[in-house]
mmCIF file of C-alpha atoms in Angstrom:
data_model
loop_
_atom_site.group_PDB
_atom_site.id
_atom_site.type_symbol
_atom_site.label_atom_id
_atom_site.label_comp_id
_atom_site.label_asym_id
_atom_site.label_seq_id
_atom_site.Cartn_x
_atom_site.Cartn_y
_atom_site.Cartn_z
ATOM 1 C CA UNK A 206 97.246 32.608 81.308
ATOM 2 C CA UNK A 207 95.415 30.599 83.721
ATOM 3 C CA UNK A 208 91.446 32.309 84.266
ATOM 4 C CA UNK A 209 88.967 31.055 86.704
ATOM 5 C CA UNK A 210 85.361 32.674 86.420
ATOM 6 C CA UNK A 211 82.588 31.978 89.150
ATOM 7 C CA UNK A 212 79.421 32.488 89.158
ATOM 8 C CA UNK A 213 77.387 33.887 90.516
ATOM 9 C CA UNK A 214 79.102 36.327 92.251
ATOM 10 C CA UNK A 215 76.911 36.960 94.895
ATOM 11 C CA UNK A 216 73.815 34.744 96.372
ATOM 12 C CA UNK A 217 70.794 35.250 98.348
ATOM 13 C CA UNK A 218 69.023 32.014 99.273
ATOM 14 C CA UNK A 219 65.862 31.060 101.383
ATOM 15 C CA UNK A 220 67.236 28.219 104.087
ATOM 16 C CA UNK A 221 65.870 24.570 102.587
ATOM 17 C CA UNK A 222 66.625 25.619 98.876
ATOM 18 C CA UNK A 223 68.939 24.082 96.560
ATOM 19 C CA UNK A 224 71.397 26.191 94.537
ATOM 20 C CA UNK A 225 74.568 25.669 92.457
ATOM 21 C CA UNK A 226 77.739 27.446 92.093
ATOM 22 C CA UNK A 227 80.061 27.583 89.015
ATOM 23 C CA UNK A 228 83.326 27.601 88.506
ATOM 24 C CA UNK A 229 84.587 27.495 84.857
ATOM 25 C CA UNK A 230 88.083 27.656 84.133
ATOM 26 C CA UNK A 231 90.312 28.743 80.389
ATOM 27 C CA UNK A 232 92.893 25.523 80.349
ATOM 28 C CA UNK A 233 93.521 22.261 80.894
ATOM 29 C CA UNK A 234 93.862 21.102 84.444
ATOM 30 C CA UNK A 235 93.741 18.109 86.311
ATOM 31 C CA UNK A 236 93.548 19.592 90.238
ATOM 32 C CA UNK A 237 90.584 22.326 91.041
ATOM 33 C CA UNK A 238 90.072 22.910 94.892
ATOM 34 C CA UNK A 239 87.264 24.442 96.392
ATOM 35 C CA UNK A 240 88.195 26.549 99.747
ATOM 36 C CA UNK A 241 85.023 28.351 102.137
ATOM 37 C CA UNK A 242 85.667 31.697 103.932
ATOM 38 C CA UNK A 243 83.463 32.658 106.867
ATOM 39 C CA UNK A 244 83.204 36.460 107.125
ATOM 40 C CA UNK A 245 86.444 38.144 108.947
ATOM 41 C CA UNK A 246 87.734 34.445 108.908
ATOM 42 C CA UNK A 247 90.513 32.493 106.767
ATOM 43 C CA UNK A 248 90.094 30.507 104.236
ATOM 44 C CA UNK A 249 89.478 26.779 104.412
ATOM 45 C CA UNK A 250 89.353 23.748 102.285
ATOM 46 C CA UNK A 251 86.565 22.057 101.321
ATOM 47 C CA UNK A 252 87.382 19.949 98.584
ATOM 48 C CA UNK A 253 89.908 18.349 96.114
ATOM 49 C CA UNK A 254 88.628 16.860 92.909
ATOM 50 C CA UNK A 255 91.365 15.045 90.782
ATOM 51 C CA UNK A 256 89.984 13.977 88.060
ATOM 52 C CA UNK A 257 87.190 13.889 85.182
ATOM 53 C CA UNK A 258 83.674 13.288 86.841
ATOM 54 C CA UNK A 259 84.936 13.226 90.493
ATOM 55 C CA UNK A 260 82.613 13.752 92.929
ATOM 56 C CA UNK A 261 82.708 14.636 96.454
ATOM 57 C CA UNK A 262 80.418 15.235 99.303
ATOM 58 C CA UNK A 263 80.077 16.661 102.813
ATOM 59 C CA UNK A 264 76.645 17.459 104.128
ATOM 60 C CA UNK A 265 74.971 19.684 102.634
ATOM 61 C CA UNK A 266 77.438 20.310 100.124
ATOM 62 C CA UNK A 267 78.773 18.422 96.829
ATOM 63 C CA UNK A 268 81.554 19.126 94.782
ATOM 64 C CA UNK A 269 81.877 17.789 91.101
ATOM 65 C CA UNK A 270 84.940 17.664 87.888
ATOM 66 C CA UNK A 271 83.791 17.730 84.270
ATOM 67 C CA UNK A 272 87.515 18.404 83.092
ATOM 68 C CA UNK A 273 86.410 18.451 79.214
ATOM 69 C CA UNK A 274 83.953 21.378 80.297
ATOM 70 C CA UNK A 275 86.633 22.601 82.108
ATOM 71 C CA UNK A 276 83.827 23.029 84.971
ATOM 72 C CA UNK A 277 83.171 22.552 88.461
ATOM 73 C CA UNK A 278 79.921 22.985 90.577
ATOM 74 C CA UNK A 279 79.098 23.333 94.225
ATOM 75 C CA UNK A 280 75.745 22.043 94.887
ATOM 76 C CA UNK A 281 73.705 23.231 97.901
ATOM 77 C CA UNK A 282 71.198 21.030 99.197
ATOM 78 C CA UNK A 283 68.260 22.402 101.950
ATOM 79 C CA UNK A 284 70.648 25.312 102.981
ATOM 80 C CA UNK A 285 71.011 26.243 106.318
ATOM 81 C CA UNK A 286 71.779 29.553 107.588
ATOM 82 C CA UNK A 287 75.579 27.852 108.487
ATOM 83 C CA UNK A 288 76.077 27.667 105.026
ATOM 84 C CA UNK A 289 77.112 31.336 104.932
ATOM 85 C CA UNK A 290 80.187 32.025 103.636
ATOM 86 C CA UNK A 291 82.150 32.935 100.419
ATOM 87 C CA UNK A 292 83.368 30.197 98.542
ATOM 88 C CA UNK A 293 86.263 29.913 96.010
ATOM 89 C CA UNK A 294 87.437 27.789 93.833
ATOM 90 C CA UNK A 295 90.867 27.502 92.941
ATOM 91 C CA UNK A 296 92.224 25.776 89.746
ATOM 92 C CA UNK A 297 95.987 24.313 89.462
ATOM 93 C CA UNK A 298 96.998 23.691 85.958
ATOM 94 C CA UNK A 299 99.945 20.536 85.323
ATOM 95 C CA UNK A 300 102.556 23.023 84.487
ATOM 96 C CA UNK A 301 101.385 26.006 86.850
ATOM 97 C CA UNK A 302 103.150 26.368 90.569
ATOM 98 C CA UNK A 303 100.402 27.839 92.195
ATOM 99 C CA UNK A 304 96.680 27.972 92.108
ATOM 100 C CA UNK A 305 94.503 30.325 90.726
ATOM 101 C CA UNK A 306 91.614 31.586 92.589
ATOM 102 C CA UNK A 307 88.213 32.393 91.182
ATOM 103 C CA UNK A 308 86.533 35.841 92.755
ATOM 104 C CA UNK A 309 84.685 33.804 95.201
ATOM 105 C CA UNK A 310 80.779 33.536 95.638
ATOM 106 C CA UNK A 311 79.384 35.353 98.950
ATOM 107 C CA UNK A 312 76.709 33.058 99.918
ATOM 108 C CA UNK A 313 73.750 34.385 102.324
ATOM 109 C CA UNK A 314 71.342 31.793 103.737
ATOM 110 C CA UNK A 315 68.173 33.895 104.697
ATOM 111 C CA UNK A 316 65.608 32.198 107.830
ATOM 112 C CA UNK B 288 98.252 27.127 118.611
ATOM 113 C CA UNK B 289 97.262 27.949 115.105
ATOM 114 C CA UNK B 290 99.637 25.833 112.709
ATOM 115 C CA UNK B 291 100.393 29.362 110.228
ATOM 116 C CA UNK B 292 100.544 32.015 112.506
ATOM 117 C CA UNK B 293 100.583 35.540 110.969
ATOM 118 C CA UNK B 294 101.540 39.030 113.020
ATOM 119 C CA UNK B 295 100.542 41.538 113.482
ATOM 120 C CA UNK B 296 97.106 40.586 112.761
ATOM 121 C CA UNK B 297 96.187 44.606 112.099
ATOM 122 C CA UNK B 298 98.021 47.343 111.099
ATOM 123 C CA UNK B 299 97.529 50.986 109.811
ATOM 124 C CA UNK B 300 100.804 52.379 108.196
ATOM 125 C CA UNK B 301 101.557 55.884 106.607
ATOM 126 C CA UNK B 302 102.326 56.367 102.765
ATOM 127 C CA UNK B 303 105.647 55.670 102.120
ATOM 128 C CA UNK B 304 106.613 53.904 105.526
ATOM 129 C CA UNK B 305 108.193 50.136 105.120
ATOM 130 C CA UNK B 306 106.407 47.780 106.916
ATOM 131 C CA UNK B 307 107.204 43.757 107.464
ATOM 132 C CA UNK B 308 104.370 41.145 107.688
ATOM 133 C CA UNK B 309 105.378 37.575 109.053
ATOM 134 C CA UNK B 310 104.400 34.471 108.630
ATOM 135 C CA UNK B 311 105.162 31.308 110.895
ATOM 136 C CA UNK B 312 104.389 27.463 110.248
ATOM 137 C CA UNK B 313 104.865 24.349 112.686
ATOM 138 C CA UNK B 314 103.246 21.818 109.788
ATOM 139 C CA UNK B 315 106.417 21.429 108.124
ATOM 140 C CA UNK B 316 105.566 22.423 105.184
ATOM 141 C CA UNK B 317 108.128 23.233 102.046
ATOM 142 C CA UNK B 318 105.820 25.833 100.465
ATOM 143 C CA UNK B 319 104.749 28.804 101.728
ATOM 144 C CA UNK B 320 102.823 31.902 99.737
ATOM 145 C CA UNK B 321 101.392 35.314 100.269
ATOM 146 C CA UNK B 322 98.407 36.387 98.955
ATOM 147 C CA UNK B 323 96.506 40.094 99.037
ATOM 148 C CA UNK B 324 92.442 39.866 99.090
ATOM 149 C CA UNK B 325 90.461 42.696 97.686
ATOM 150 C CA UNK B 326 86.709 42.721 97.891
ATOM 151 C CA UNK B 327 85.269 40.822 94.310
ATOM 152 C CA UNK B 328 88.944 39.952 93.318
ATOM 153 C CA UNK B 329 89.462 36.928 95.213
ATOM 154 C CA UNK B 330 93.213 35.906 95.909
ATOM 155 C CA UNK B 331 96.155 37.075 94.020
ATOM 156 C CA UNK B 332 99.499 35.986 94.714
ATOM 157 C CA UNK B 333 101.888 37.457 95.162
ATOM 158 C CA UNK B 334 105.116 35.772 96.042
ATOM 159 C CA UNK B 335 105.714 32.148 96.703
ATOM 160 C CA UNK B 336 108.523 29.661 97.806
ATOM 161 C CA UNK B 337 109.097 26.442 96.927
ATOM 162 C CA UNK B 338 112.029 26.499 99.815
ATOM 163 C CA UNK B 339 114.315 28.150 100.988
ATOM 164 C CA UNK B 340 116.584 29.227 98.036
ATOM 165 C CA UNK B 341 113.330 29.080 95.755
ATOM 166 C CA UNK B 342 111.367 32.242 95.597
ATOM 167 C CA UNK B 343 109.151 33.274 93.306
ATOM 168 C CA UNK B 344 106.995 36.151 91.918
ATOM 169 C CA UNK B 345 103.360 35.838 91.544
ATOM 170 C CA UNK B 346 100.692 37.783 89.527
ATOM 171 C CA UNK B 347 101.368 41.017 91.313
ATOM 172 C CA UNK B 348 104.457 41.150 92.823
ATOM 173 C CA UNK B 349 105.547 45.084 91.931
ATOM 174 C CA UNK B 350 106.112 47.207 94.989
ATOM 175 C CA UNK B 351 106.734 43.981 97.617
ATOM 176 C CA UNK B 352 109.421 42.263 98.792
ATOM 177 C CA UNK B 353 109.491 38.506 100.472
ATOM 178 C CA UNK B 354 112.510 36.764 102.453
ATOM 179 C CA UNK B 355 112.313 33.042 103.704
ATOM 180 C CA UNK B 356 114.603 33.305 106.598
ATOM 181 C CA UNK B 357 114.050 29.556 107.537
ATOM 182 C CA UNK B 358 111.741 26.560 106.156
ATOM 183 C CA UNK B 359 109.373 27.790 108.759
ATOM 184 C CA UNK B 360 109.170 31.746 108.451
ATOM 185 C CA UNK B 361 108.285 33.849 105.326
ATOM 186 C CA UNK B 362 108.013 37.744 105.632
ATOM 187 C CA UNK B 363 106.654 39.821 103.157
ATOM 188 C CA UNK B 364 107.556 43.674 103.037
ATOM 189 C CA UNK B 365 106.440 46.429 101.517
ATOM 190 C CA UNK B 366 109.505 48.794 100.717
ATOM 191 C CA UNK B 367 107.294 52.078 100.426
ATOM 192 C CA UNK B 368 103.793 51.746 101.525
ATOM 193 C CA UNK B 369 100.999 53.343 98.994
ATOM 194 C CA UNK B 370 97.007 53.611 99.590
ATOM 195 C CA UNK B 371 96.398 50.846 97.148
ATOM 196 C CA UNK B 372 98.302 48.378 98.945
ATOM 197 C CA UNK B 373 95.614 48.644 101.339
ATOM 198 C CA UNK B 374 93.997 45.369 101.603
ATOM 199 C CA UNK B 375 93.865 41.859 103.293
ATOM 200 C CA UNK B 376 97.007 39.590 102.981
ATOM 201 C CA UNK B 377 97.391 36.100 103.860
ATOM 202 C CA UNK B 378 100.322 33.617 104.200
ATOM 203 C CA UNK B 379 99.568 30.341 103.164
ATOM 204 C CA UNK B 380 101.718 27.169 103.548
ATOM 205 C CA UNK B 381 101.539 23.215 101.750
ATOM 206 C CA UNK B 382 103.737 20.274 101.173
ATOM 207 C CA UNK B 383 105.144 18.844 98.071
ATOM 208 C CA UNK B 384 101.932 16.694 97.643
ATOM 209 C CA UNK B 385 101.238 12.943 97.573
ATOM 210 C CA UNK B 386 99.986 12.532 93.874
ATOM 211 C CA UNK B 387 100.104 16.290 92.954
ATOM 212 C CA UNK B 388 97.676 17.256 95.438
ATOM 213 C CA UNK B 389 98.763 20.461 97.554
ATOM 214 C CA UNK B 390 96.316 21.772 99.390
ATOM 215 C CA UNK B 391 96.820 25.314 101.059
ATOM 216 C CA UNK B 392 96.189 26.279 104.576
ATOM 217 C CA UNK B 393 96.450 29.798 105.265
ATOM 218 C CA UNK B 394 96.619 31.893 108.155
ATOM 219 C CA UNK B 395 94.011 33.969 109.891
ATOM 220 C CA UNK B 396 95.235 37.235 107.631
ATOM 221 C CA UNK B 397 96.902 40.794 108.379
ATOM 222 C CA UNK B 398 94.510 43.519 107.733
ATOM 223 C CA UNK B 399 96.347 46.173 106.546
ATOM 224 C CA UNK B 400 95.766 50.005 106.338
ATOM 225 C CA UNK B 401 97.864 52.827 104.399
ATOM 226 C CA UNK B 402 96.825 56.262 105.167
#
């Protein structure tokens, strides 16, 4: 059974700070997504990383793959109070038919 | 117009009632999925479809019920409504994927109440 663990779980962060989430996962997979969620809002993607050491970046925000790990990160870079949001990562394994979310990571970016 | 389109968008229910939640796409996509949303549990599926005659259970699929009356339309019921049922659901659709990728979009979510 496919598990995806984030962390942390919850974050408080002073606006201009760097942080990073972390999303580890139990098997081998070759497709992790990350997804943001503004509060009373859907869920959006971010990200799709595809294989070992991808990278990907959008503002203030950059995604990476260590597949051996079996980890991905979400850096922050100078947050912004727009950055608030819960992120998830989600994790599709070859021989799975869905993803599998992590718990998410309820970000607040404090003035 | 919102590409997955979910009604109703709130609803507060009575133990043991059934209640339908639907789910509407115009992207054209094959796949379509329901998941509930608890606070610090993130997603869990619970049924998906790969098309029309392929439905599937997910993690936690006891005490619902799903029909994909049409490419574009996937319902999911709940046969005898129960307090822990009470959560946030969303329908979420994707293609088949170009090079395995299928990214999800979901709908804006049914809040859902049983009293």
């Amino acid at each position: 059974e496919l598990k995806v663990e984030q962390n942390p779980l919850f974050l408080s962060m002073q606006e201009g700070k760097n942080y990073t989430i972390y999303c580890n996962y139990s098997t081998t997979s070759d497709r992790l997504y990350w997804y943001r969620q503004d509060p009373g809002k859907s869920l959006e993607s971010l990200f799709v990383l595809l294989s070992n050491g991808a990278v990907k970046q959008e503002g203030r925000l950059m995604a990476s793959l260590d597949t051996k790990a079996r980890l991905s990160t979400l850096h922050i870079t100078a947050a912004v109070h727009d950055l608030s949001a819960t992120y998830f990562c989600a994790v599709h394994s070859g021989s799975a038919r869905q993803l599998t979310f992590g718990s998410g990571t309820q970000l607040t970016v404090l003035p | 117009d919102a590409d997955v389109t979910q009604t109703p968008r709130n609803r507060i229910t009575k133990t043991g009632k059934r209640i339908m939640l639907e789910c509407s796409q115009t992207k054209g996509h094959d796949r379509m999925y329901w998941y509930r949303q608890d606070p610090g549990l993130g997603l869990r599926l619970i049924y998906y479809s790969f098309d029309v005659k392929d439905i599937n259970k997910g993690e936690i699929s006891d005490g619902y019920s799903v029909s994909r009356q049409a490419q574009a339309k996937f319902s999911l019921s709940l046969e005898s409504a129960i307090p822990n049922q009470t959560a946030l659901y969303f329908c979420a659709t994707s293609d088949s994927g170009q090079g395995g990728v299928h990214i999800q979009y979901f709908g804006a979510g049914t809040r859902l109440s049983v009293l």
